[in-house]
Coordinates of N, CA and C in Angstrom, one line a residue:
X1 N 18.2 11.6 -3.3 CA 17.3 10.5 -3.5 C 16.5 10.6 -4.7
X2 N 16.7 9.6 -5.7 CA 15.5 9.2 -6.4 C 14.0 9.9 -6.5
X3 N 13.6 10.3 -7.0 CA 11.9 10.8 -6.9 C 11.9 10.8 -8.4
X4 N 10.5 10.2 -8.4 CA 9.6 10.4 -10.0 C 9.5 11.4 -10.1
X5 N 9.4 12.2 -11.3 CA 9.4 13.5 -11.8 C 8.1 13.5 -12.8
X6 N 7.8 12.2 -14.1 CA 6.9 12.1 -14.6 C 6.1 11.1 -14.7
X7 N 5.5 10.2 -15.2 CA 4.6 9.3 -15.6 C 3.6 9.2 -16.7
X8 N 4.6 8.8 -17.7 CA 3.7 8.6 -19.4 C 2.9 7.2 -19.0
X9 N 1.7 7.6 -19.3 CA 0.5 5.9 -19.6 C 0.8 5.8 -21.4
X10 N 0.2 4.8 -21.5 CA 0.5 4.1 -22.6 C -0.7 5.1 -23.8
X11 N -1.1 5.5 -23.2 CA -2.4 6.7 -24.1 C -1.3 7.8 -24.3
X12 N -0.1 8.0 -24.0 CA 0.5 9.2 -23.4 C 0.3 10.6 -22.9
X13 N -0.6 10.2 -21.9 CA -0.8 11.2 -21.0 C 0.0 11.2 -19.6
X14 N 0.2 12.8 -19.4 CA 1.6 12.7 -18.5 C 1.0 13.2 -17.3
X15 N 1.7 12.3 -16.0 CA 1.0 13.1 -14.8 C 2.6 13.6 -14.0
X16 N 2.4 15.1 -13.9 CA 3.9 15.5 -13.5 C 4.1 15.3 -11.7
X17 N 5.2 15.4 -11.0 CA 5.0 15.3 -9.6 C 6.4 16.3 -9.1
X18 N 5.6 17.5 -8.7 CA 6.9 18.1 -8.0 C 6.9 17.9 -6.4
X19 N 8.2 18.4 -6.5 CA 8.5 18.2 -4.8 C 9.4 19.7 -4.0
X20 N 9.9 19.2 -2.9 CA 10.3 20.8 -2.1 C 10.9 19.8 -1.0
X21 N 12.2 20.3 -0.4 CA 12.9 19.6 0.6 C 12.8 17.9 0.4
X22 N 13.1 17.0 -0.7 CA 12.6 15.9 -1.2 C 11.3 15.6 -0.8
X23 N 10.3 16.1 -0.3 CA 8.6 15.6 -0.4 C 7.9 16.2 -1.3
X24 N 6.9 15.3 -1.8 CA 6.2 15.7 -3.0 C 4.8 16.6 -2.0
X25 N 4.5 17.6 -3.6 CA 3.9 18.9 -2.4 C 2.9 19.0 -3.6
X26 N 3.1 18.8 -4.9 CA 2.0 19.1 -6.0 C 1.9 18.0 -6.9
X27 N 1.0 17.3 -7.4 CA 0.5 16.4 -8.3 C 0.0 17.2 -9.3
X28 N -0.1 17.0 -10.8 CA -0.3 17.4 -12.2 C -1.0 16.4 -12.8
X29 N -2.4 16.3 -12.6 CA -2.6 15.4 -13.9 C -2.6 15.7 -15.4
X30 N -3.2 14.7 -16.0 CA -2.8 14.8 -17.7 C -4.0 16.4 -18.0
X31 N -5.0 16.2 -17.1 CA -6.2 17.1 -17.5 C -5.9 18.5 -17.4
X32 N -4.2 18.6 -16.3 CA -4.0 20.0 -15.6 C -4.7 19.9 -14.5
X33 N -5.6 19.3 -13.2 CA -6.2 19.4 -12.8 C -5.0 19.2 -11.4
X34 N -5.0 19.7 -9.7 CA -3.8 19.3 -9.3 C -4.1 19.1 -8.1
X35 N -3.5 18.1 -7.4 CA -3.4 17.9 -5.8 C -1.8 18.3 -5.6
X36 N -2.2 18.6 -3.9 CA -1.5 19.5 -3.0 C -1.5 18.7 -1.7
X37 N -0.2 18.9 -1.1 CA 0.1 18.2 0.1 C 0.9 18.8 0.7
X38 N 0.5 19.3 2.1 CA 1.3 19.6 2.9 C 2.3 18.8 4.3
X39 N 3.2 19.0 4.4 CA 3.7 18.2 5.3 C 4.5 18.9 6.8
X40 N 4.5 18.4 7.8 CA 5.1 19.2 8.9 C 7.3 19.0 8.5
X41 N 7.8 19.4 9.3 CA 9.4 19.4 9.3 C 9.8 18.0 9.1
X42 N 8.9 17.3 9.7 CA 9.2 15.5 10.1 C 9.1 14.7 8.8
X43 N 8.0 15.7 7.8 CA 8.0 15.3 6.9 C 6.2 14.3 6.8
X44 N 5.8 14.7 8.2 CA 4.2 13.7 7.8 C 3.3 14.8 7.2
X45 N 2.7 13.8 6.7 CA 1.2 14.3 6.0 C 0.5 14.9 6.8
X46 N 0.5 16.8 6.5 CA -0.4 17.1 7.6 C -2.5 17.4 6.7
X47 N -1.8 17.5 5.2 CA -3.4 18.2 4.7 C -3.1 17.1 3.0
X48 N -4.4 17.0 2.4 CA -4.1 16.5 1.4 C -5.3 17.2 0.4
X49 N -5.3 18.0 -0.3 CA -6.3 18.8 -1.6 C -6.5 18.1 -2.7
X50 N -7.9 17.6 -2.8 CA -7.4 17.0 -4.2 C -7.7 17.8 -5.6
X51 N -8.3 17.2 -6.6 CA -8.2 17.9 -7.9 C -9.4 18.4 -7.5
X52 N -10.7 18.3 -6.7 CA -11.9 19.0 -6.6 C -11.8 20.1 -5.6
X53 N -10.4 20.5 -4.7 CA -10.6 21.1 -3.9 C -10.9 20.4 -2.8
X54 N -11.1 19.3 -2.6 CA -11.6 19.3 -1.2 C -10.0 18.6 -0.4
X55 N -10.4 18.7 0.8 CA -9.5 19.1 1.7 C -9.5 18.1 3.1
X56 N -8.4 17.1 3.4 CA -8.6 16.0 4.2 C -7.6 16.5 5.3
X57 N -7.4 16.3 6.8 CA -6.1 17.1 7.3 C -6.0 15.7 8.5
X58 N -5.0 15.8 9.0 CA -4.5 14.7 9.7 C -3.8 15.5 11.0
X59 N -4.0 14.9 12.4 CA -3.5 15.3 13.4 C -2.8 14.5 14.2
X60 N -1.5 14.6 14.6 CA -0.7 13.5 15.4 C -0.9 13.8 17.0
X61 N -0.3 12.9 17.5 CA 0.0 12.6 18.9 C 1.3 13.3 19.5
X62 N 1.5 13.2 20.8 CA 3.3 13.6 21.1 C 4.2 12.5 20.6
X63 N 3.5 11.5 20.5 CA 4.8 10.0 20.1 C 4.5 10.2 18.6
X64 N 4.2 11.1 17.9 CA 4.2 11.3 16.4 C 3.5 10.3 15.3
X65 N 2.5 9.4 16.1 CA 1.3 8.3 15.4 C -0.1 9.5 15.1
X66 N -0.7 8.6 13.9 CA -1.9 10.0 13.5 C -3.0 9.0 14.9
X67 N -3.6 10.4 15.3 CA -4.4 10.4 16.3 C -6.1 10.8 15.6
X68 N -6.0 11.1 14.5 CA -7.1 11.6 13.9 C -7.0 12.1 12.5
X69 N -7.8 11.9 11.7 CA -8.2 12.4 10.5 C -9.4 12.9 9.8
X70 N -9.4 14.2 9.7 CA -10.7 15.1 9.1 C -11.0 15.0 8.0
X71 N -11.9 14.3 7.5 CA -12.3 14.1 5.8 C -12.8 15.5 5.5
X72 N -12.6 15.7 4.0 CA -13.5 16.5 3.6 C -15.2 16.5 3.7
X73 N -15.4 15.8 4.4 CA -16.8 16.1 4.1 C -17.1 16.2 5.8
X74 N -16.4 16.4 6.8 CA -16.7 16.5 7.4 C -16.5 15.6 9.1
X75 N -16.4 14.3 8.5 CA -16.5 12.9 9.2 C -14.9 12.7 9.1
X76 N -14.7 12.2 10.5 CA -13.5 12.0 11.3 C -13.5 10.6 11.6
X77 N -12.2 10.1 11.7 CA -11.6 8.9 12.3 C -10.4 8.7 13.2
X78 N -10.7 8.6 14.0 CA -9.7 8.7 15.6 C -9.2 7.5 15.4
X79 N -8.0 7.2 15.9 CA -7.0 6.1 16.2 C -6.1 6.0 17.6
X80 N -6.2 5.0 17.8 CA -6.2 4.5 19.3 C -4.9 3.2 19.1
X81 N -3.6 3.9 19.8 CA -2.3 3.3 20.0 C -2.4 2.4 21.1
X82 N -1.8 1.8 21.8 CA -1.1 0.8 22.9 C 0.1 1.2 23.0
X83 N 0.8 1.0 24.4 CA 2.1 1.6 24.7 C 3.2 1.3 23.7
X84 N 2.7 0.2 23.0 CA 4.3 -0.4 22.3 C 3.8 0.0 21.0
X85 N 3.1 1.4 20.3 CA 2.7 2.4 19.2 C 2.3 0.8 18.4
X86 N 1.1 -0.2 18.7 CA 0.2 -1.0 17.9 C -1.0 -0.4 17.8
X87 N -1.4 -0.4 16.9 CA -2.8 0.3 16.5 C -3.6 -0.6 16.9
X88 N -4.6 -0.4 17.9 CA -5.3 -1.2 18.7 C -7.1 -1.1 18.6
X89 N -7.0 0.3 17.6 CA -8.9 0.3 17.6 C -8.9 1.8 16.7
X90 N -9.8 1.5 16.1 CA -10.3 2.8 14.7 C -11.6 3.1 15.2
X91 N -12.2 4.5 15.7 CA -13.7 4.7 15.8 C -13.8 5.8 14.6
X92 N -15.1 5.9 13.8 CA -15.7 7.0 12.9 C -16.3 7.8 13.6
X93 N -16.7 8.6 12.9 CA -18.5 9.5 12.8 C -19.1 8.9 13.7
X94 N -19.5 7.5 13.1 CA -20.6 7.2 13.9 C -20.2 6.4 15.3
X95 N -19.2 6.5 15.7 CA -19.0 5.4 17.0 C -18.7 4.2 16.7
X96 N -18.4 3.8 15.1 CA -18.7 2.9 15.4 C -17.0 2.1 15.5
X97 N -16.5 1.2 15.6 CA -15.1 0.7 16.1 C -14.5 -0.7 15.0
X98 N -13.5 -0.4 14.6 CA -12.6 -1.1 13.9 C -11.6 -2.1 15.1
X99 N -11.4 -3.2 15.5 CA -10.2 -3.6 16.8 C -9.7 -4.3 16.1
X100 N -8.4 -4.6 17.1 CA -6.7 -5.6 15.8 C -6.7 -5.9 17.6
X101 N -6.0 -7.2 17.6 CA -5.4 -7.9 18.5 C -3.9 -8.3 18.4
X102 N -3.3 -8.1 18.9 CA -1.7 -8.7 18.9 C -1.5 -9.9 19.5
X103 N -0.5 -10.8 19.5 CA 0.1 -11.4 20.2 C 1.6 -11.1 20.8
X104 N 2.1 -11.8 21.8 CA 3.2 -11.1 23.1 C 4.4 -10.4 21.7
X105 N 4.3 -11.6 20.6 CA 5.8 -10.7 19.6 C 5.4 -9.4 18.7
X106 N 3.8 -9.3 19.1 CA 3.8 -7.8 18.0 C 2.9 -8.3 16.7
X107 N 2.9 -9.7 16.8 CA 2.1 -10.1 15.2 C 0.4 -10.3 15.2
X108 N 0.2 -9.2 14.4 CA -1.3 -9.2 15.0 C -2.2 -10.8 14.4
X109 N -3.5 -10.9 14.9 CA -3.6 -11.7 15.6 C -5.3 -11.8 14.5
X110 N -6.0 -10.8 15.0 CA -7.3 -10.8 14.6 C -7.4 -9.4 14.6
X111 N -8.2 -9.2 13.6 CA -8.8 -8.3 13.0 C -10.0 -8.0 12.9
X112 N -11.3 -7.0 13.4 CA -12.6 -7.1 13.8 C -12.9 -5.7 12.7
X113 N -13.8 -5.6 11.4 CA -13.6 -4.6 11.0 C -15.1 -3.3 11.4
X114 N -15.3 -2.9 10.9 CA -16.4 -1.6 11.1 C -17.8 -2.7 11.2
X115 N -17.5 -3.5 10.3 CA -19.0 -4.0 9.6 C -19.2 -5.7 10.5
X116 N -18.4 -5.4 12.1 CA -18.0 -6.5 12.8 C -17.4 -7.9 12.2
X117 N -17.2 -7.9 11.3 CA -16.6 -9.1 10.4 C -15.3 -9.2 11.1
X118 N -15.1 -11.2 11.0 CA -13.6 -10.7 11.6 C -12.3 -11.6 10.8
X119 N -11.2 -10.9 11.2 CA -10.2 -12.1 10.3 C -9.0 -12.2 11.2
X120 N -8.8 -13.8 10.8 CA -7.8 -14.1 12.2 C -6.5 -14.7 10.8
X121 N -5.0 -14.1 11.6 CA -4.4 -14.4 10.6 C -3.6 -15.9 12.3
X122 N -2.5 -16.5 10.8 CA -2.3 -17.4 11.4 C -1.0 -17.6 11.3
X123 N 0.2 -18.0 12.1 CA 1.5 -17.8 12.0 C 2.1 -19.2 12.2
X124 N 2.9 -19.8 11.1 CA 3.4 -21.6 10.6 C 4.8 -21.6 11.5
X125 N 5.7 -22.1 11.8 CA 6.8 -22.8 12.2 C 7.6 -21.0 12.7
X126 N 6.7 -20.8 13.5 CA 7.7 -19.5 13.8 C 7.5 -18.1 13.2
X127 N 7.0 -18.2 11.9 CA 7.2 -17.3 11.0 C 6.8 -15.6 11.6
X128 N 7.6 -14.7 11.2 CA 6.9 -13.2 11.5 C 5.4 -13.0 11.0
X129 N 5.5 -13.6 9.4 CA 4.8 -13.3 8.2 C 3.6 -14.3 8.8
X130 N 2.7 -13.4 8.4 CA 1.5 -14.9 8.7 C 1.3 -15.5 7.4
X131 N 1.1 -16.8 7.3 CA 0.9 -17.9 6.3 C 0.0 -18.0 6.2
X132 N -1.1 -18.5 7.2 CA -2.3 -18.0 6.5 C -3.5 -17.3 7.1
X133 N -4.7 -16.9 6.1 CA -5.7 -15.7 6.8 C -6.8 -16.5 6.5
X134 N -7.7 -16.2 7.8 CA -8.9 -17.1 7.8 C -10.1 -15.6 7.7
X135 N -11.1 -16.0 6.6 CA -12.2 -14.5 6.8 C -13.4 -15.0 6.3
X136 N -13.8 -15.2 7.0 CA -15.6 -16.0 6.8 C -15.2 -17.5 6.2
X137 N -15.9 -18.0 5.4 CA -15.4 -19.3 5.1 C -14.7 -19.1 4.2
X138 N -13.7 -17.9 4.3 CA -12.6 -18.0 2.7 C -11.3 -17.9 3.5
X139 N -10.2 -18.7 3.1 CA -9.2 -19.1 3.7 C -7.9 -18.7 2.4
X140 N -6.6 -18.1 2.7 CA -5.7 -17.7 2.2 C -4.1 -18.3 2.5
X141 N -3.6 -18.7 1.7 CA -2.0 -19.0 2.2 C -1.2 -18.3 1.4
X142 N -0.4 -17.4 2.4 CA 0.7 -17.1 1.9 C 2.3 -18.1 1.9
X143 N 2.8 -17.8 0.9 CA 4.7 -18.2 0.6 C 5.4 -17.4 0.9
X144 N 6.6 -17.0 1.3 CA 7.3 -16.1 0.9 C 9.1 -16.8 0.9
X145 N 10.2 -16.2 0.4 CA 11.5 -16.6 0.1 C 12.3 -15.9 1.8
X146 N 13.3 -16.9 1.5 CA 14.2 -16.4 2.9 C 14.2 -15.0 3.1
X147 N 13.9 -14.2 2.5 CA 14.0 -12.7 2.5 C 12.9 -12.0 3.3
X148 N 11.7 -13.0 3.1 CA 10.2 -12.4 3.6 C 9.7 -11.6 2.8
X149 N 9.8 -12.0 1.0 CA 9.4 -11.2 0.3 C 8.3 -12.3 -0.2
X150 N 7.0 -12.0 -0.4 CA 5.9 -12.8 -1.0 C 6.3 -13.1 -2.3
X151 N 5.8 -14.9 -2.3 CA 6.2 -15.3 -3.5 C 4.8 -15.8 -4.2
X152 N 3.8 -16.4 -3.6 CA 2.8 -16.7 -3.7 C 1.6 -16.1 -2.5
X153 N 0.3 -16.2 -3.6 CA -0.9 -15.9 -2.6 C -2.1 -17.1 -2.9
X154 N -2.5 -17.3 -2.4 CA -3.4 -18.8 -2.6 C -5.1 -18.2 -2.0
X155 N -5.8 -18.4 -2.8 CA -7.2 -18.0 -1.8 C -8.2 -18.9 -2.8
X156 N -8.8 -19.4 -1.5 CA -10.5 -20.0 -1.9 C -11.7 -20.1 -0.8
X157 N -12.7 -21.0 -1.1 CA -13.7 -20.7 0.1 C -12.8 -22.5 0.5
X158 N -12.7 -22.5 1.8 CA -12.7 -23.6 2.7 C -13.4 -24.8 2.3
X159 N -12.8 -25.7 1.8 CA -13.4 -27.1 1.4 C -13.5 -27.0 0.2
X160 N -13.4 -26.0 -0.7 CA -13.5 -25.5 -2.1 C -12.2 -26.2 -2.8
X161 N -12.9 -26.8 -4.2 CA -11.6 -27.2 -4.8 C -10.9 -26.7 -5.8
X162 N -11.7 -24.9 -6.4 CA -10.9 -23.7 -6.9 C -10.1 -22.7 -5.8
X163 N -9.0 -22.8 -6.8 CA -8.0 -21.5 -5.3 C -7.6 -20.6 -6.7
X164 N -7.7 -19.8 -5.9 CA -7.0 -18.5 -7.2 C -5.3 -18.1 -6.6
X165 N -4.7 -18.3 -7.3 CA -3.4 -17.6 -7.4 C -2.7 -16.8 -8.2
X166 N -2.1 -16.0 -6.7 CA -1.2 -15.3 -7.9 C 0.7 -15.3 -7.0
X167 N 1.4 -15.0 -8.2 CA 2.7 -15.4 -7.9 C 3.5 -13.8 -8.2
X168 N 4.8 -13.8 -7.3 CA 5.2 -12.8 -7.7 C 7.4 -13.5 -7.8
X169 N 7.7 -12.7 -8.5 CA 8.9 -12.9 -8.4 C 9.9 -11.3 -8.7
X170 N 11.4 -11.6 -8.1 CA 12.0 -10.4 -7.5 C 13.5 -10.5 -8.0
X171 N 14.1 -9.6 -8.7 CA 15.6 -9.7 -9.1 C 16.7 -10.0 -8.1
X172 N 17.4 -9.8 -8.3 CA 18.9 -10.3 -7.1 C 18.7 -8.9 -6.1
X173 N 18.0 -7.6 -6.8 CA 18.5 -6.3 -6.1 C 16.8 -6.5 -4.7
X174 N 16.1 -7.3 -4.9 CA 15.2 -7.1 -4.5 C 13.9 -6.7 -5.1
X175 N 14.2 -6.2 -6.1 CA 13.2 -5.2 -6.9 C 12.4 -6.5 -7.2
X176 N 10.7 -5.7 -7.3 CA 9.8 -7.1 -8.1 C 9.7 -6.9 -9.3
X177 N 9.7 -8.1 -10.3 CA 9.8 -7.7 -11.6 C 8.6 -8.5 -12.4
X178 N 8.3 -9.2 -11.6 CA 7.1 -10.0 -12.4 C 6.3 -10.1 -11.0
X179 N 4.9 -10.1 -11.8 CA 3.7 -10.6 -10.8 C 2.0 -10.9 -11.7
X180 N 1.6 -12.3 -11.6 CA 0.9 -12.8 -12.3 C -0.2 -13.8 -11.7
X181 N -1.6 -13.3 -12.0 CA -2.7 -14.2 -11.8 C -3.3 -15.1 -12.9
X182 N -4.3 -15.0 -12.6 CA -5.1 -16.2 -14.0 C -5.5 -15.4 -15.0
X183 N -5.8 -13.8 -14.9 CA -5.7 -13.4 -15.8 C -5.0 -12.3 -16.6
X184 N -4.0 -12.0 -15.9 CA -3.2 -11.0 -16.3 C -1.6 -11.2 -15.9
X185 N -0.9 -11.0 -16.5 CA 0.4 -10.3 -16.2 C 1.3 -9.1 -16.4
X186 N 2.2 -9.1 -14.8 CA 2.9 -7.8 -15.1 C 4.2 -7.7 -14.8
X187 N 4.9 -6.9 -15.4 CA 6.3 -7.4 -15.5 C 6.9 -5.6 -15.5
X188 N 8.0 -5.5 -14.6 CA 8.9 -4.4 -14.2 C 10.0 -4.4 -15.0
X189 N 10.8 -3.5 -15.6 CA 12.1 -3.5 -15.8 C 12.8 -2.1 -15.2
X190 N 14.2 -1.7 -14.8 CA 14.7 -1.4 -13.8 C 15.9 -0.6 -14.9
X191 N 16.3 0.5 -14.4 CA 17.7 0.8 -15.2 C 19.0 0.3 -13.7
X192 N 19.8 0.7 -14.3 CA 21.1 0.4 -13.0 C 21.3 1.0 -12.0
X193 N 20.6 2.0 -11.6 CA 20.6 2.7 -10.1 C 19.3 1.8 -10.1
X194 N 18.3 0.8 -10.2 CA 17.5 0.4 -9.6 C 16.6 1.2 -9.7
X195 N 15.7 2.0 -10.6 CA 14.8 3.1 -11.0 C 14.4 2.2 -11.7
X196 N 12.7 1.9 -11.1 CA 11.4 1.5 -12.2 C 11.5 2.2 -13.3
X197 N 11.7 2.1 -14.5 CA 11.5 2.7 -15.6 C 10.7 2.5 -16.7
X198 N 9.9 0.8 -16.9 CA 9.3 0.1 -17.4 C 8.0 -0.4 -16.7
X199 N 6.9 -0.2 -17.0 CA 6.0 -1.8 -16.5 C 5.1 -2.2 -18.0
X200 N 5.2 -3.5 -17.7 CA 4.5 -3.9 -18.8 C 3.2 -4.5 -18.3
X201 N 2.1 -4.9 -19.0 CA 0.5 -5.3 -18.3 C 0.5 -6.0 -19.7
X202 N 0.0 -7.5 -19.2 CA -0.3 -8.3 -20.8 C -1.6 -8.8 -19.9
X203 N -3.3 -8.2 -20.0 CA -4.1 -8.8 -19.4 C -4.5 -9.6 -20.7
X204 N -6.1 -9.3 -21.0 CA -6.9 -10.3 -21.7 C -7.5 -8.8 -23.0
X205 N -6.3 -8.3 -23.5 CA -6.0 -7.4 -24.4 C -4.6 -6.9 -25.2
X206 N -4.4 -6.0 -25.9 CA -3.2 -6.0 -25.9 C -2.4 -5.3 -25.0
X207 N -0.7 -5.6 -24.8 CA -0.1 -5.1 -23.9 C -0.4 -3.7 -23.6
X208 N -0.1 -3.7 -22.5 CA 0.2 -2.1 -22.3 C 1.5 -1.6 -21.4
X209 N 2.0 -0.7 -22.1 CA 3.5 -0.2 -21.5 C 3.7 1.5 -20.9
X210 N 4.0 1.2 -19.9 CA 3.9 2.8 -19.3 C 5.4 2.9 -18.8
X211 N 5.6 4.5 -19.0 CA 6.7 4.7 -18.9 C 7.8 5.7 -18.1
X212 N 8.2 5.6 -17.0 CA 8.7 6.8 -16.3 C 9.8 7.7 -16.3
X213 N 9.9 8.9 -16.1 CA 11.3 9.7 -16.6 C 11.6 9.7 -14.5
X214 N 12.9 9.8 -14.1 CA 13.1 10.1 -13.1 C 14.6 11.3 -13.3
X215 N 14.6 12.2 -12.3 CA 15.9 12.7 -12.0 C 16.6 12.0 -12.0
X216 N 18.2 13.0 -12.7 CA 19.7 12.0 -12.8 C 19.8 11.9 -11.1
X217 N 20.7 10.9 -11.6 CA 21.5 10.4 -10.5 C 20.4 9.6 -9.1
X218 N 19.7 9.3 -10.0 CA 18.6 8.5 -9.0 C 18.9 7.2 -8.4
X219 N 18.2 6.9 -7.0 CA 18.5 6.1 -6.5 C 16.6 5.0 -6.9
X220 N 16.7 3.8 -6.0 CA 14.9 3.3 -6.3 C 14.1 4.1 -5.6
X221 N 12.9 4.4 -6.9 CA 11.6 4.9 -6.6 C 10.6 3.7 -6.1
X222 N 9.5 3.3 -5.5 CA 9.1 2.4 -5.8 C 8.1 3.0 -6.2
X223 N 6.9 2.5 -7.2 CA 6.0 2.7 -7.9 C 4.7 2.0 -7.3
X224 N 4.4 0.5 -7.4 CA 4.3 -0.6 -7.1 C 4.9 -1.6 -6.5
X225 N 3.8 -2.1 -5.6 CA 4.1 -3.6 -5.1 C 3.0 -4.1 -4.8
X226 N 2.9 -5.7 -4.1 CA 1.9 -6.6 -4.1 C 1.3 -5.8 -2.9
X227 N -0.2 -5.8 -2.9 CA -0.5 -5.8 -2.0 C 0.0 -6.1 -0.5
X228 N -0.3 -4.7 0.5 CA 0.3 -4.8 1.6 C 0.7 -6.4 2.5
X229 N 1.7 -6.9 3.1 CA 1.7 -7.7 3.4 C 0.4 -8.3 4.3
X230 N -0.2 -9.8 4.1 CA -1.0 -9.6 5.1 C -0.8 -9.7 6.4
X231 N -1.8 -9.2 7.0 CA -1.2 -9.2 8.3 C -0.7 -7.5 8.7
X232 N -0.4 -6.8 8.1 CA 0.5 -5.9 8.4 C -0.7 -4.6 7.9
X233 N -0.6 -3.6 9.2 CA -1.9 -2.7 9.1 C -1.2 -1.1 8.7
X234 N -2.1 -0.7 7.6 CA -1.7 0.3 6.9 C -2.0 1.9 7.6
X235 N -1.7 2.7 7.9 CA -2.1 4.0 8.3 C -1.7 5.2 7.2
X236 N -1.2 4.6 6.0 CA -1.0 5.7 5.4 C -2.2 6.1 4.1
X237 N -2.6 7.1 4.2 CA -3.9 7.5 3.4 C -3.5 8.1 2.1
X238 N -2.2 8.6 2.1 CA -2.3 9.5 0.6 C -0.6 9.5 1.1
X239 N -0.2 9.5 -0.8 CA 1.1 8.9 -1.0 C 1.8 10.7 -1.3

């Protein structure tokens, strides 16, 4: 499989990434400074070190979902499954509670976060994907192509007659190659196994091009993509 090996930024400083049974186990930045990751047989994230030394550790369940996470500084966050493995409630430190709601097909529903705020997503003509997200008086629509790949994102406050957009578009292989708001653009190029190799950034400066080396015979790395779909809840803390 494919794995990044390096990553030149356009200043050309290089951040190296090795790995061990294909998972990445040491990070290099340009400074020399390095994170460290451990992983169990399964391959999950059991510990994560960063360049300061400090030290985050993660504990699963028998059904193999993280059950808990120990920050470095001390302060934990427990996670709480439903039989059909939906993440159903986040408590901290302090007690205090993050809740997600589903509906009967699995598509969550509402979202309640730490700071009680809530967001209800909303699902058009059937769709898996929610189309749109309602969160205080600011309202969002999503597009996406027969694939269920995001093609647009739309946000403004409700009754407002600025919306900010941003658009993304995707080659034949899937890969995204362009993605663009009001003030910036960015654009992928790909060699023929499908290996990010290029990104280009034209914001409200001059471009900037960063550049990656991958092992022969690589298959796709992904590097980037649009923010997580909405709707769709993240558990992973460190890549």
């Amino acid at each position: 499989m494919g794995q990044l090996t390096k990553l030149i930024n356009a200043a050309g400083e290089v951040t190296e990434y090795h790995y061990e049974a294909g998972q990445l186990v040491r990070l290099i930045h340009p400074d020399k400074t390095k994170e460290r990751f451990e992983r169990d047989a399964e391959g999950r994230l059991l510990s994560h070190t960063d360049a300061l030394h400090r030290r985050t550790r993660w504990d699963y369940n028998e059904a193999g979902l993280i059950h808990q996470r120990h920050n470095a500084n001390d302060t934990t966050l427990t996670y709480h499954w439903d039989k059909l493995g939906q993440l159903v409630r986040l408590r901290n430190e302090n007690n205090s509670e993050a809740r997600f709601k589903y509906d009967p097909a699995g598509r969550l529903l509402k979202e309640t976060g730490f700071d009680q705020e809530t967001t209800h997503y909303l699902y058009d003509n059937g769709s898996n994907l929610p189309t749109r997200r309602l969160d205080g008086d600011r309202t969002s629509h999503f597009t996406y192509d027969p694939m269920g790949r995001l093609l647009e994102r739309k946000a403004g406050r409700r009754g407002g007659e600025k919306w900010e957009i941003e658009t993304f578009a995707y080659d034949g292989n899937g890969n995204l190659t362009w993605a663009e708001n009001g003030t910036c653009k960015l654009q992928w190029f790909y060699d023929a196994a499908g290996n990010n190799m290029t990104r280009l950034v034209v914001c409200l400066k001059p471009a900037l091009t960063t550049r990656r080396k991958y092992l022969p015979l690589t298959q796709r790395a992904t590097c980037w993509t649009p923010r997580h779909r909405p709707g769709q809840i993240r558990t992973r803390h460190a890549s």
